[in-house]
Amino acid sequence: MQYLLMTSTVTVFKSAVLAMGVSVRCCLLAVTVLAALLASAAAMPACNCTYRSCEPELREFHCPYGEGRDPCDCCRVCLKGPADKCGPLETPCGHGLYCDPVKGQCRSVHQA
């Protein structure tokens, strides 16, 4: 009788621990997803598209690295050149360039 009581107590305890483990894992997953969503929302530019906020028409400028759109896709802009600051919230790098994520600068695709 005592063995049966101990076995059922252990079984109930194991079930409680397993159930708690699942809920803790679910809670951690929910917190992780929420943190990721908040981080991505904070990283997004505050897009307030009005034509008044755009620079004058690009035909007035000479864009040596090409023309593109700003990160909000509101305005036409001149693309950035080599060694210019770049990142997800910046104007894109020009033709033949890429954004080096370590240095945060536009670099030539042909550089080693």
PDB file of N, CA and C in Angstrom:
ATOM      1  N   MET A   1       0.828  -1.199   0.000  1.00  0.00           N
ATOM      2  CA  MET A   1       0.000   0.000   0.000  1.00  0.00           C
ATOM      3  C   MET A   1       0.868   1.257   0.000  1.00  0.00           C
ATOM      4  N   GLN A   2       1.891   1.266   0.825  1.00  0.00           N
ATOM      5  CA  GLN A   2       2.771   2.429   0.904  1.00  0.00           C
ATOM      6  C   GLN A   2       3.502   2.639  -0.429  1.00  0.00           C
ATOM      7  N   TYR A   3       3.898   1.552  -1.087  1.00  0.00           N
ATOM      8  CA  TYR A   3       4.571   1.633  -2.384  1.00  0.00           C
ATOM      9  C   TYR A   3       3.646   2.243  -3.438  1.00  0.00           C
ATOM     10  N   LEU A   4       2.397   1.836  -3.430  1.00  0.00           N
ATOM     11  CA  LEU A   4       1.420   2.351  -4.382  1.00  0.00           C
ATOM     12  C   LEU A   4       1.201   3.844  -4.178  1.00  0.00           C
ATOM     13  N   LEU A   5       1.117   4.281  -2.937  1.00  0.00           N
ATOM     14  CA  LEU A   5       0.938   5.697  -2.620  1.00  0.00           C
ATOM     15  C   LEU A   5       2.148   6.497  -3.078  1.00  0.00           C
ATOM     16  N   MET A   6       3.345   5.969  -2.835  1.00  0.00           N
ATOM     17  CA  MET A   6       4.566   6.663  -3.235  1.00  0.00           C
ATOM     18  C   MET A   6       4.662   6.739  -4.762  1.00  0.00           C
ATOM     19  N   THR A   7       4.313   5.669  -5.448  1.00  0.00           N
ATOM     20  CA  THR A   7       4.353   5.641  -6.906  1.00  0.00           C
ATOM     21  C   THR A   7       3.376   6.649  -7.496  1.00  0.00           C
ATOM     22  N   SER A   8       2.175   6.714  -6.964  1.00  0.00           N
ATOM     23  CA  SER A   8       1.198   7.675  -7.491  1.00  0.00           C
ATOM     24  C   SER A   8       1.614   9.107  -7.170  1.00  0.00           C
ATOM     25  N   THR A   9       2.235   9.341  -6.032  1.00  0.00           N
ATOM     26  CA  THR A   9       2.717  10.682  -5.681  1.00  0.00           C
ATOM     27  C   THR A   9       3.823  11.109  -6.639  1.00  0.00           C
ATOM     28  N   VAL A  10       4.735  10.181  -6.930  1.00  0.00           N
ATOM     29  CA  VAL A  10       5.819  10.485  -7.868  1.00  0.00           C
ATOM     30  C   VAL A  10       5.250  10.766  -9.253  1.00  0.00           C
ATOM     31  N   THR A  11       4.271  10.002  -9.671  1.00  0.00           N
ATOM     32  CA  THR A  11       3.645  10.204 -10.976  1.00  0.00           C
ATOM     33  C   THR A  11       2.979  11.575 -11.053  1.00  0.00           C
ATOM     34  N   VAL A  12       2.259  11.951 -10.013  1.00  0.00           N
ATOM     35  CA  VAL A  12       1.611  13.270  -9.970  1.00  0.00           C
ATOM     36  C   VAL A  12       2.661  14.372  -9.989  1.00  0.00           C
ATOM     37  N   PHE A  13       3.746  14.196  -9.231  1.00  0.00           N
ATOM     38  CA  PHE A  13       4.812  15.194  -9.185  1.00  0.00           C
ATOM     39  C   PHE A  13       5.466  15.348 -10.563  1.00  0.00           C
ATOM     40  N   LYS A  14       5.752  14.214 -11.237  1.00  0.00           N
ATOM     41  CA  LYS A  14       6.344  14.267 -12.575  1.00  0.00           C
ATOM     42  C   LYS A  14       5.424  15.006 -13.541  1.00  0.00           C
ATOM     43  N   SER A  15       4.147  14.723 -13.468  1.00  0.00           N
ATOM     44  CA  SER A  15       3.186  15.398 -14.346  1.00  0.00           C
ATOM     45  C   SER A  15       3.168  16.896 -14.084  1.00  0.00           C
ATOM     46  N   ALA A  16       3.219  17.283 -12.808  1.00  0.00           N
ATOM     47  CA  ALA A  16       3.211  18.704 -12.458  1.00  0.00           C
ATOM     48  C   ALA A  16       4.470  19.396 -12.973  1.00  0.00           C
ATOM     49  N   VAL A  17       5.622  18.728 -12.829  1.00  0.00           N
ATOM     50  CA  VAL A  17       6.878  19.312 -13.309  1.00  0.00           C
ATOM     51  C   VAL A  17       6.857  19.436 -14.828  1.00  0.00           C
ATOM     52  N   LEU A  18       6.398  18.394 -15.509  1.00  0.00           N
ATOM     53  CA  LEU A  18       6.326  18.454 -16.966  1.00  0.00           C
ATOM     54  C   LEU A  18       5.368  19.536 -17.433  1.00  0.00           C
ATOM     55  N   ALA A  19       4.225  19.643 -16.779  1.00  0.00           N
ATOM     56  CA  ALA A  19       3.250  20.675 -17.146  1.00  0.00           C
ATOM     57  C   ALA A  19       3.831  22.062 -16.904  1.00  0.00           C
ATOM     58  N   MET A  20       4.524  22.225 -15.781  1.00  0.00           N
ATOM     59  CA  MET A  20       5.130  23.513 -15.484  1.00  0.00           C
ATOM     60  C   MET A  20       6.222  23.816 -16.506  1.00  0.00           C
ATOM     61  N   GLY A  21       6.982  22.811 -16.883  1.00  0.00           N
ATOM     62  CA  GLY A  21       8.032  23.015 -17.873  1.00  0.00           C
ATOM     63  C   GLY A  21       7.479  23.511 -19.191  1.00  0.00           C
ATOM     64  N   VAL A  22       6.358  22.954 -19.613  1.00  0.00           N
ATOM     65  CA  VAL A  22       5.734  23.376 -20.864  1.00  0.00           C
ATOM     66  C   VAL A  22       5.249  24.814 -20.744  1.00  0.00           C
ATOM     67  N   SER A  23       4.621  25.160 -19.630  1.00  0.00           N
ATOM     68  CA  SER A  23       4.121  26.526 -19.474  1.00  0.00           C
ATOM     69  C   SER A  23       5.274  27.519 -19.378  1.00  0.00           C
ATOM     70  N   VAL A  24       6.355  27.124 -18.712  1.00  0.00           N
ATOM     71  CA  VAL A  24       7.520  28.011 -18.629  1.00  0.00           C
ATOM     72  C   VAL A  24       8.123  28.198 -20.016  1.00  0.00           C
ATOM     73  N   ARG A  25       8.223  27.104 -20.776  1.00  0.00           N
ATOM     74  CA  ARG A  25       8.757  27.213 -22.134  1.00  0.00           C
ATOM     75  C   ARG A  25       7.862  28.085 -23.002  1.00  0.00           C
ATOM     76  N   CYS A  26       6.567  27.928 -22.872  1.00  0.00           N
ATOM     77  CA  CYS A  26       5.631  28.761 -23.644  1.00  0.00           C
ATOM     78  C   CYS A  26       5.771  30.228 -23.257  1.00  0.00           C
ATOM     79  N   CYS A  27       5.927  30.486 -21.972  1.00  0.00           N
ATOM     80  CA  CYS A  27       6.089  31.860 -21.490  1.00  0.00           C
ATOM     81  C   CYS A  27       7.384  32.466 -22.037  1.00  0.00           C
ATOM     82  N   LEU A  28       8.471  31.696 -21.992  1.00  0.00           N
ATOM     83  CA  LEU A  28       9.737  32.190 -22.529  1.00  0.00           C
ATOM     84  C   LEU A  28       9.639  32.450 -24.027  1.00  0.00           C
ATOM     85  N   LEU A  29       8.957  31.569 -24.733  1.00  0.00           N
ATOM     86  CA  LEU A  29       8.767  31.764 -26.167  1.00  0.00           C
ATOM     87  C   LEU A  29       7.961  33.036 -26.432  1.00  0.00           C
ATOM     88  N   ALA A  30       6.900  33.244 -25.663  1.00  0.00           N
ATOM     89  CA  ALA A  30       6.070  34.439 -25.832  1.00  0.00           C
ATOM     90  C   ALA A  30       6.874  35.705 -25.548  1.00  0.00           C
ATOM     91  N   VAL A  31       7.686  35.686 -24.499  1.00  0.00           N
ATOM     92  CA  VAL A  31       8.510  36.848 -24.159  1.00  0.00           C
ATOM     93  C   VAL A  31       9.531  37.105 -25.266  1.00  0.00           C
ATOM     94  N   THR A  32      10.127  36.046 -25.797  1.00  0.00           N
ATOM     95  CA  THR A  32      11.109  36.193 -26.870  1.00  0.00           C
ATOM     96  C   THR A  32      10.471  36.782 -28.124  1.00  0.00           C
ATOM     97  N   VAL A  33       9.308  36.282 -28.489  1.00  0.00           N
ATOM     98  CA  VAL A  33       8.608  36.801 -29.673  1.00  0.00           C
ATOM     99  C   VAL A  33       8.228  38.263 -29.463  1.00  0.00           C
ATOM    100  N   LEU A  34       7.732  38.597 -28.290  1.00  0.00           N
ATOM    101  CA  LEU A  34       7.363  39.980 -27.994  1.00  0.00           C
ATOM    102  C   LEU A  34       8.583  40.894 -28.066  1.00  0.00           C
ATOM    103  N   ALA A  35       9.697  40.456 -27.502  1.00  0.00           N
ATOM    104  CA  ALA A  35      10.922  41.261 -27.547  1.00  0.00           C
ATOM    105  C   ALA A  35      11.380  41.466 -28.985  1.00  0.00           C
ATOM    106  N   ALA A  36      11.294  40.430 -29.803  1.00  0.00           N
ATOM    107  CA  ALA A  36      11.689  40.556 -31.211  1.00  0.00           C
ATOM    108  C   ALA A  36      10.778  41.535 -31.949  1.00  0.00           C
ATOM    109  N   LEU A  37       9.481  41.466 -31.685  1.00  0.00           N
ATOM    110  CA  LEU A  37       8.548  42.391 -32.331  1.00  0.00           C
ATOM    111  C   LEU A  37       8.806  43.828 -31.912  1.00  0.00           C
ATOM    112  N   LEU A  38       9.054  44.043 -30.628  1.00  0.00           N
ATOM    113  CA  LEU A  38       9.341  45.393 -30.148  1.00  0.00           C
ATOM    114  C   LEU A  38      10.639  45.921 -30.740  1.00  0.00           C
ATOM    115  N   ALA A  39      11.648  45.066 -30.824  1.00  0.00           N
ATOM    116  CA  ALA A  39      12.931  45.489 -31.392  1.00  0.00           C
ATOM    117  C   ALA A  39      12.780  45.850 -32.863  1.00  0.00           C
ATOM    118  N   SER A  40      12.020  45.058 -33.616  1.00  0.00           N
ATOM    119  CA  SER A  40      11.852  45.366 -35.035  1.00  0.00           C
ATOM    120  C   SER A  40      11.010  46.621 -35.221  1.00  0.00           C
ATOM    121  N   ALA A  41      10.035  46.835 -34.358  1.00  0.00           N
ATOM    122  CA  ALA A  41       9.222  48.056 -34.454  1.00  0.00           C
ATOM    123  C   ALA A  41      10.063  49.282 -34.136  1.00  0.00           C
ATOM    124  N   ALA A  42      10.963  49.160 -33.166  1.00  0.00           N
ATOM    125  CA  ALA A  42      11.828  50.281 -32.812  1.00  0.00           C
ATOM    126  C   ALA A  42      12.832  50.567 -33.920  1.00  0.00           C
ATOM    127  N   ALA A  43      13.205  49.540 -34.680  1.00  0.00           N
ATOM    128  CA  ALA A  43      14.192  49.706 -35.743  1.00  0.00           C
ATOM    129  C   ALA A  43      13.585  50.287 -37.012  1.00  0.00           C
ATOM    130  N   MET A  44      12.280  50.244 -37.145  1.00  0.00           N
ATOM    131  CA  MET A  44      11.642  50.755 -38.349  1.00  0.00           C
ATOM    132  C   MET A  44      11.618  52.280 -38.318  1.00  0.00           C
ATOM    133  N   PRO A  45      11.863  52.903 -39.466  1.00  0.00           N
ATOM    134  CA  PRO A  45      11.807  54.359 -39.488  1.00  0.00           C
ATOM    135  C   PRO A  45      10.376  54.843 -39.283  1.00  0.00           C
ATOM    136  N   ALA A  46      10.252  55.992 -38.679  1.00  0.00           N
ATOM    137  CA  ALA A  46       8.933  56.588 -38.493  1.00  0.00           C
ATOM    138  C   ALA A  46       8.544  57.228 -39.822  1.00  0.00           C
ATOM    139  N   CYS A  47       7.811  56.502 -40.621  1.00  0.00           N
ATOM    140  CA  CYS A  47       7.456  56.967 -41.960  1.00  0.00           C
ATOM    141  C   CYS A  47       6.258  57.898 -41.880  1.00  0.00           C
ATOM    142  N   ASN A  48       6.475  59.094 -42.315  1.00  0.00           N
ATOM    143  CA  ASN A  48       5.431  60.099 -42.349  1.00  0.00           C
ATOM    144  C   ASN A  48       5.488  60.713 -43.742  1.00  0.00           C
ATOM    145  N   CYS A  49       4.974  59.982 -44.707  1.00  0.00           N
ATOM    146  CA  CYS A  49       5.140  60.354 -46.111  1.00  0.00           C
ATOM    147  C   CYS A  49       4.258  61.527 -46.509  1.00  0.00           C
ATOM    148  N   THR A  50       4.900  62.624 -46.783  1.00  0.00           N
ATOM    149  CA  THR A  50       4.239  63.753 -47.429  1.00  0.00           C
ATOM    150  C   THR A  50       5.220  64.272 -48.468  1.00  0.00           C
ATOM    151  N   TYR A  51       4.716  64.728 -49.566  1.00  0.00           N
ATOM    152  CA  TYR A  51       5.611  65.219 -50.606  1.00  0.00           C
ATOM    153  C   TYR A  51       6.372  66.455 -50.147  1.00  0.00           C
ATOM    154  N   ARG A  52       5.845  67.152 -49.174  1.00  0.00           N
ATOM    155  CA  ARG A  52       6.544  68.325 -48.651  1.00  0.00           C
ATOM    156  C   ARG A  52       7.824  67.934 -47.928  1.00  0.00           C
ATOM    157  N   SER A  53       7.866  66.701 -47.384  1.00  0.00           N
ATOM    158  CA  SER A  53       9.058  66.270 -46.653  1.00  0.00           C
ATOM    159  C   SER A  53      10.168  65.808 -47.591  1.00  0.00           C
ATOM    160  N   CYS A  54       9.863  65.635 -48.880  1.00  0.00           N
ATOM    161  CA  CYS A  54      10.866  65.196 -49.851  1.00  0.00           C
ATOM    162  C   CYS A  54      11.714  66.376 -50.306  1.00  0.00           C
ATOM    163  N   GLU A  55      12.950  66.057 -50.685  1.00  0.00           N
ATOM    164  CA  GLU A  55      13.839  67.070 -51.254  1.00  0.00           C
ATOM    165  C   GLU A  55      13.265  67.511 -52.603  1.00  0.00           C
ATOM    166  N   PRO A  56      13.768  68.615 -53.144  1.00  0.00           N
ATOM    167  CA  PRO A  56      13.311  69.020 -54.484  1.00  0.00           C
ATOM    168  C   PRO A  56      13.554  67.900 -55.496  1.00  0.00           C
ATOM    169  N   GLU A  57      12.908  68.000 -56.621  1.00  0.00           N
ATOM    170  CA  GLU A  57      13.026  66.963 -57.652  1.00  0.00           C
ATOM    171  C   GLU A  57      14.486  66.634 -57.953  1.00  0.00           C
ATOM    172  N   LEU A  58      14.754  65.359 -58.206  1.00  0.00           N
ATOM    173  CA  LEU A  58      16.120  64.905 -58.449  1.00  0.00           C
ATOM    174  C   LEU A  58      16.716  65.442 -59.742  1.00  0.00           C
ATOM    175  N   ARG A  59      15.885  65.903 -60.649  1.00  0.00           N
ATOM    176  CA  ARG A  59      16.456  66.417 -61.897  1.00  0.00           C
ATOM    177  C   ARG A  59      17.352  67.624 -61.617  1.00  0.00           C
ATOM    178  N   GLU A  60      17.174  68.249 -60.436  1.00  0.00           N
ATOM    179  CA  GLU A  60      18.028  69.368 -60.054  1.00  0.00           C
ATOM    180  C   GLU A  60      19.379  68.886 -59.539  1.00  0.00           C
ATOM    181  N   PHE A  61      19.501  67.594 -59.244  1.00  0.00           N
ATOM    182  CA  PHE A  61      20.728  67.042 -58.679  1.00  0.00           C
ATOM    183  C   PHE A  61      21.423  66.150 -59.689  1.00  0.00           C
ATOM    184  N   HIS A  62      22.702  65.935 -59.461  1.00  0.00           N
ATOM    185  CA  HIS A  62      23.447  64.917 -60.197  1.00  0.00           C
ATOM    186  C   HIS A  62      23.712  63.796 -59.199  1.00  0.00           C
ATOM    187  N   CYS A  63      23.240  62.598 -59.486  1.00  0.00           N
ATOM    188  CA  CYS A  63      23.392  61.457 -58.576  1.00  0.00           C
ATOM    189  C   CYS A  63      24.430  60.494 -59.155  1.00  0.00           C
ATOM    190  N   PRO A  64      25.698  60.629 -58.757  1.00  0.00           N
ATOM    191  CA  PRO A  64      26.754  59.813 -59.357  1.00  0.00           C
ATOM    192  C   PRO A  64      26.607  58.313 -59.104  1.00  0.00           C
ATOM    193  N   TYR A  65      25.908  57.915 -58.051  1.00  0.00           N
ATOM    194  CA  TYR A  65      25.764  56.488 -57.728  1.00  0.00           C
ATOM    195  C   TYR A  65      24.358  55.968 -58.019  1.00  0.00           C
ATOM    196  N   GLY A  66      23.565  56.780 -58.680  1.00  0.00           N
ATOM    197  CA  GLY A  66      22.232  56.359 -59.078  1.00  0.00           C
ATOM    198  C   GLY A  66      21.139  56.947 -58.209  1.00  0.00           C
ATOM    199  N   GLU A  67      19.922  56.728 -58.643  1.00  0.00           N
ATOM    200  CA  GLU A  67      18.747  57.209 -57.917  1.00  0.00           C
ATOM    201  C   GLU A  67      18.004  56.020 -57.330  1.00  0.00           C
ATOM    202  N   GLY A  68      17.328  56.249 -56.214  1.00  0.00           N
ATOM    203  CA  GLY A  68      16.533  55.200 -55.582  1.00  0.00           C
ATOM    204  C   GLY A  68      15.451  55.811 -54.723  1.00  0.00           C
ATOM    205  N   ARG A  69      14.939  55.028 -53.791  1.00  0.00           N
ATOM    206  CA  ARG A  69      13.891  55.485 -52.879  1.00  0.00           C
ATOM    207  C   ARG A  69      14.439  55.487 -51.457  1.00  0.00           C
ATOM    208  N   ASP A  70      13.901  56.357 -50.625  1.00  0.00           N
ATOM    209  CA  ASP A  70      14.304  56.378 -49.217  1.00  0.00           C
ATOM    210  C   ASP A  70      13.785  55.118 -48.513  1.00  0.00           C
ATOM    211  N   PRO A  71      14.217  54.866 -47.254  1.00  0.00           N
ATOM    212  CA  PRO A  71      13.782  53.652 -46.552  1.00  0.00           C
ATOM    213  C   PRO A  71      12.267  53.530 -46.391  1.00  0.00           C
ATOM    214  N   CYS A  72      11.551  54.643 -46.371  1.00  0.00           N
ATOM    215  CA  CYS A  72      10.089  54.603 -46.246  1.00  0.00           C
ATOM    216  C   CYS A  72       9.403  54.433 -47.599  1.00  0.00           C
ATOM    217  N   ASP A  73      10.175  54.491 -48.669  1.00  0.00           N
ATOM    218  CA  ASP A  73       9.658  54.408 -50.029  1.00  0.00           C
ATOM    219  C   ASP A  73       8.729  55.584 -50.335  1.00  0.00           C
ATOM    220  N   CYS A  74       9.056  56.746 -49.754  1.00  0.00           N
ATOM    221  CA  CYS A  74       8.257  57.958 -49.975  1.00  0.00           C
ATOM    222  C   CYS A  74       8.851  58.831 -51.074  1.00  0.00           C
ATOM    223  N   CYS A  75      10.156  59.059 -50.979  1.00  0.00           N
ATOM    224  CA  CYS A  75      10.800  60.063 -51.814  1.00  0.00           C
ATOM    225  C   CYS A  75      11.889  59.450 -52.680  1.00  0.00           C
ATOM    226  N   ARG A  76      12.111  60.071 -53.826  1.00  0.00           N
ATOM    227  CA  ARG A  76      13.263  59.708 -54.648  1.00  0.00           C
ATOM    228  C   ARG A  76      14.489  60.383 -54.053  1.00  0.00           C
ATOM    229  N   VAL A  77      15.594  59.636 -53.975  1.00  0.00           N
ATOM    230  CA  VAL A  77      16.825  60.162 -53.379  1.00  0.00           C
ATOM    231  C   VAL A  77      18.025  59.719 -54.206  1.00  0.00           C
ATOM    232  N   CYS A  78      19.146  60.418 -54.014  1.00  0.00           N
ATOM    233  CA  CYS A  78      20.416  59.978 -54.584  1.00  0.00           C
ATOM    234  C   CYS A  78      20.954  58.858 -53.701  1.00  0.00           C
ATOM    235  N   LEU A  79      21.395  57.768 -54.326  1.00  0.00           N
ATOM    236  CA  LEU A  79      21.953  56.648 -53.579  1.00  0.00           C
ATOM    237  C   LEU A  79      23.327  57.017 -53.030  1.00  0.00           C
ATOM    238  N   LYS A  80      23.730  56.332 -51.977  1.00  0.00           N
ATOM    239  CA  LYS A  80      24.988  56.647 -51.298  1.00  0.00           C
ATOM    240  C   LYS A  80      26.189  56.101 -52.049  1.00  0.00           C
ATOM    241  N   GLY A  81      27.359  56.726 -51.786  1.00  0.00           N
ATOM    242  CA  GLY A  81      28.606  56.342 -52.433  1.00  0.00           C
ATOM    243  C   GLY A  81      29.534  55.591 -51.493  1.00  0.00           C
ATOM    244  N   PRO A  82      30.722  55.220 -51.994  1.00  0.00           N
ATOM    245  CA  PRO A  82      31.683  54.475 -51.179  1.00  0.00           C
ATOM    246  C   PRO A  82      32.033  55.232 -49.896  1.00  0.00           C
ATOM    247  N   ALA A  83      32.114  54.500 -48.797  1.00  0.00           N
ATOM    248  CA  ALA A  83      32.461  55.003 -47.460  1.00  0.00           C
ATOM    249  C   ALA A  83      31.346  55.836 -46.823  1.00  0.00           C
ATOM    250  N   ASP A  84      30.225  56.026 -47.510  1.00  0.00           N
ATOM    251  CA  ASP A  84      29.094  56.720 -46.889  1.00  0.00           C
ATOM    252  C   ASP A  84      28.456  55.810 -45.844  1.00  0.00           C
ATOM    253  N   LYS A  85      27.881  56.416 -44.814  1.00  0.00           N
ATOM    254  CA  LYS A  85      27.202  55.668 -43.758  1.00  0.00           C
ATOM    255  C   LYS A  85      25.981  54.955 -44.348  1.00  0.00           C
ATOM    256  N   CYS A  86      25.791  53.689 -43.938  1.00  0.00           N
ATOM    257  CA  CYS A  86      24.644  52.940 -44.444  1.00  0.00           C
ATOM    258  C   CYS A  86      24.073  52.051 -43.348  1.00  0.00           C
ATOM    259  N   GLY A  87      22.885  51.574 -43.574  1.00  0.00           N
ATOM    260  CA  GLY A  87      22.192  50.699 -42.631  1.00  0.00           C
ATOM    261  C   GLY A  87      20.731  50.624 -43.017  1.00  0.00           C
ATOM    262  N   PRO A  88      19.941  49.856 -42.248  1.00  0.00           N
ATOM    263  CA  PRO A  88      18.534  49.670 -42.610  1.00  0.00           C
ATOM    264  C   PRO A  88      17.704  50.951 -42.570  1.00  0.00           C
ATOM    265  N   LEU A  89      18.134  51.939 -41.810  1.00  0.00           N
ATOM    266  CA  LEU A  89      17.364  53.182 -41.702  1.00  0.00           C
ATOM    267  C   LEU A  89      17.946  54.292 -42.571  1.00  0.00           C
ATOM    268  N   GLU A  90      18.943  53.954 -43.364  1.00  0.00           N
ATOM    269  CA  GLU A  90      19.636  54.936 -44.198  1.00  0.00           C
ATOM    270  C   GLU A  90      19.217  54.779 -45.659  1.00  0.00           C
ATOM    271  N   THR A  91      19.537  55.787 -46.458  1.00  0.00           N
ATOM    272  CA  THR A  91      19.366  55.685 -47.904  1.00  0.00           C
ATOM    273  C   THR A  91      20.240  54.541 -48.401  1.00  0.00           C
ATOM    274  N   PRO A  92      19.770  53.739 -49.349  1.00  0.00           N
ATOM    275  CA  PRO A  92      20.556  52.592 -49.827  1.00  0.00           C
ATOM    276  C   PRO A  92      21.861  53.004 -50.509  1.00  0.00           C
ATOM    277  N   CYS A  93      22.780  52.061 -50.567  1.00  0.00           N
ATOM    278  CA  CYS A  93      24.038  52.263 -51.291  1.00  0.00           C
ATOM    279  C   CYS A  93      23.759  52.245 -52.792  1.00  0.00           C
ATOM    280  N   GLY A  94      24.639  52.918 -53.528  1.00  0.00           N
ATOM    281  CA  GLY A  94      24.473  53.035 -54.967  1.00  0.00           C
ATOM    282  C   GLY A  94      24.799  51.772 -55.733  1.00  0.00           C
ATOM    283  N   HIS A  95      24.671  51.875 -57.048  1.00  0.00           N
ATOM    284  CA  HIS A  95      24.914  50.751 -57.952  1.00  0.00           C
ATOM    285  C   HIS A  95      26.359  50.284 -57.815  1.00  0.00           C
ATOM    286  N   GLY A  96      26.564  48.972 -57.717  1.00  0.00           N
ATOM    287  CA  GLY A  96      27.900  48.397 -57.585  1.00  0.00           C
ATOM    288  C   GLY A  96      28.446  48.461 -56.172  1.00  0.00           C
ATOM    289  N   LEU A  97      27.604  48.880 -55.220  1.00  0.00           N
ATOM    290  CA  LEU A  97      28.023  48.982 -53.819  1.00  0.00           C
ATOM    291  C   LEU A  97      27.104  48.135 -52.949  1.00  0.00           C
ATOM    292  N   TYR A  98      27.586  47.774 -51.773  1.00  0.00           N
ATOM    293  CA  TYR A  98      26.763  47.071 -50.787  1.00  0.00           C
ATOM    294  C   TYR A  98      27.050  47.682 -49.424  1.00  0.00           C
ATOM    295  N   CYS A  99      26.163  47.464 -48.486  1.00  0.00           N
ATOM    296  CA  CYS A  99      26.341  47.991 -47.134  1.00  0.00           C
ATOM    297  C   CYS A  99      27.087  46.957 -46.297  1.00  0.00           C
ATOM    298  N   ASP A 100      28.297  47.293 -45.880  1.00  0.00           N
ATOM    299  CA  ASP A 100      29.085  46.423 -45.004  1.00  0.00           C
ATOM    300  C   ASP A 100      28.490  46.545 -43.603  1.00  0.00           C
ATOM    301  N   PRO A 101      27.846  45.481 -43.081  1.00  0.00           N
ATOM    302  CA  PRO A 101      27.167  45.591 -41.791  1.00  0.00           C
ATOM    303  C   PRO A 101      28.117  45.790 -40.618  1.00  0.00           C
ATOM    304  N   VAL A 102      29.373  45.373 -40.771  1.00  0.00           N
ATOM    305  CA  VAL A 102      30.337  45.528 -39.677  1.00  0.00           C
ATOM    306  C   VAL A 102      30.776  46.982 -39.560  1.00  0.00           C
ATOM    307  N   LYS A 103      31.124  47.588 -40.690  1.00  0.00           N
ATOM    308  CA  LYS A 103      31.607  48.972 -40.682  1.00  0.00           C
ATOM    309  C   LYS A 103      30.485  49.992 -40.810  1.00  0.00           C
ATOM    310  N   GLY A 104      29.318  49.552 -41.300  1.00  0.00           N
ATOM    311  CA  GLY A 104      28.215  50.486 -41.500  1.00  0.00           C
ATOM    312  C   GLY A 104      28.509  51.480 -42.600  1.00  0.00           C
ATOM    313  N   GLN A 105      29.269  51.030 -43.613  1.00  0.00           N
ATOM    314  CA  GLN A 105      29.636  51.892 -44.730  1.00  0.00           C
ATOM    315  C   GLN A 105      29.370  51.177 -46.044  1.00  0.00           C
ATOM    316  N   CYS A 106      29.095  51.979 -47.074  1.00  0.00           N
ATOM    317  CA  CYS A 106      28.952  51.426 -48.418  1.00  0.00           C
ATOM    318  C   CYS A 106      30.335  51.044 -48.935  1.00  0.00           C
ATOM    319  N   ARG A 107      30.405  49.853 -49.530  1.00  0.00           N
ATOM    320  CA  ARG A 107      31.672  49.361 -50.085  1.00  0.00           C
ATOM    321  C   ARG A 107      31.412  48.802 -51.475  1.00  0.00           C
ATOM    322  N   SER A 108      32.460  48.782 -52.281  1.00  0.00           N
ATOM    323  CA  SER A 108      32.354  48.240 -53.635  1.00  0.00           C
ATOM    324  C   SER A 108      32.185  46.731 -53.574  1.00  0.00           C
ATOM    325  N   VAL A 109      31.355  46.191 -54.452  1.00  0.00           N
ATOM    326  CA  VAL A 109      31.175  44.739 -54.502  1.00  0.00           C
ATOM    327  C   VAL A 109      32.451  44.060 -54.982  1.00  0.00           C
ATOM    328  N   HIS A 110      33.373  44.812 -55.575  1.00  0.00           N
ATOM    329  CA  HIS A 110      34.614  44.242 -56.095  1.00  0.00           C
ATOM    330  C   HIS A 110      35.749  44.290 -55.081  1.00  0.00           C
ATOM    331  N   GLN A 111      35.548  44.935 -53.917  1.00  0.00           N
ATOM    332  CA  GLN A 111      36.595  44.969 -52.888  1.00  0.00           C
ATOM    333  C   GLN A 111      36.701  43.616 -52.221  1.00  0.00           C
ATOM    334  N   ALA A 112      37.925  43.255 -51.854  1.00  0.00           N
ATOM    335  CA  ALA A 112      38.133  41.963 -51.164  1.00  0.00           C
ATOM    336  C   ALA A 112      37.934  42.112 -49.683  1.00  0.00           C
TER     337      ALA A 112
END
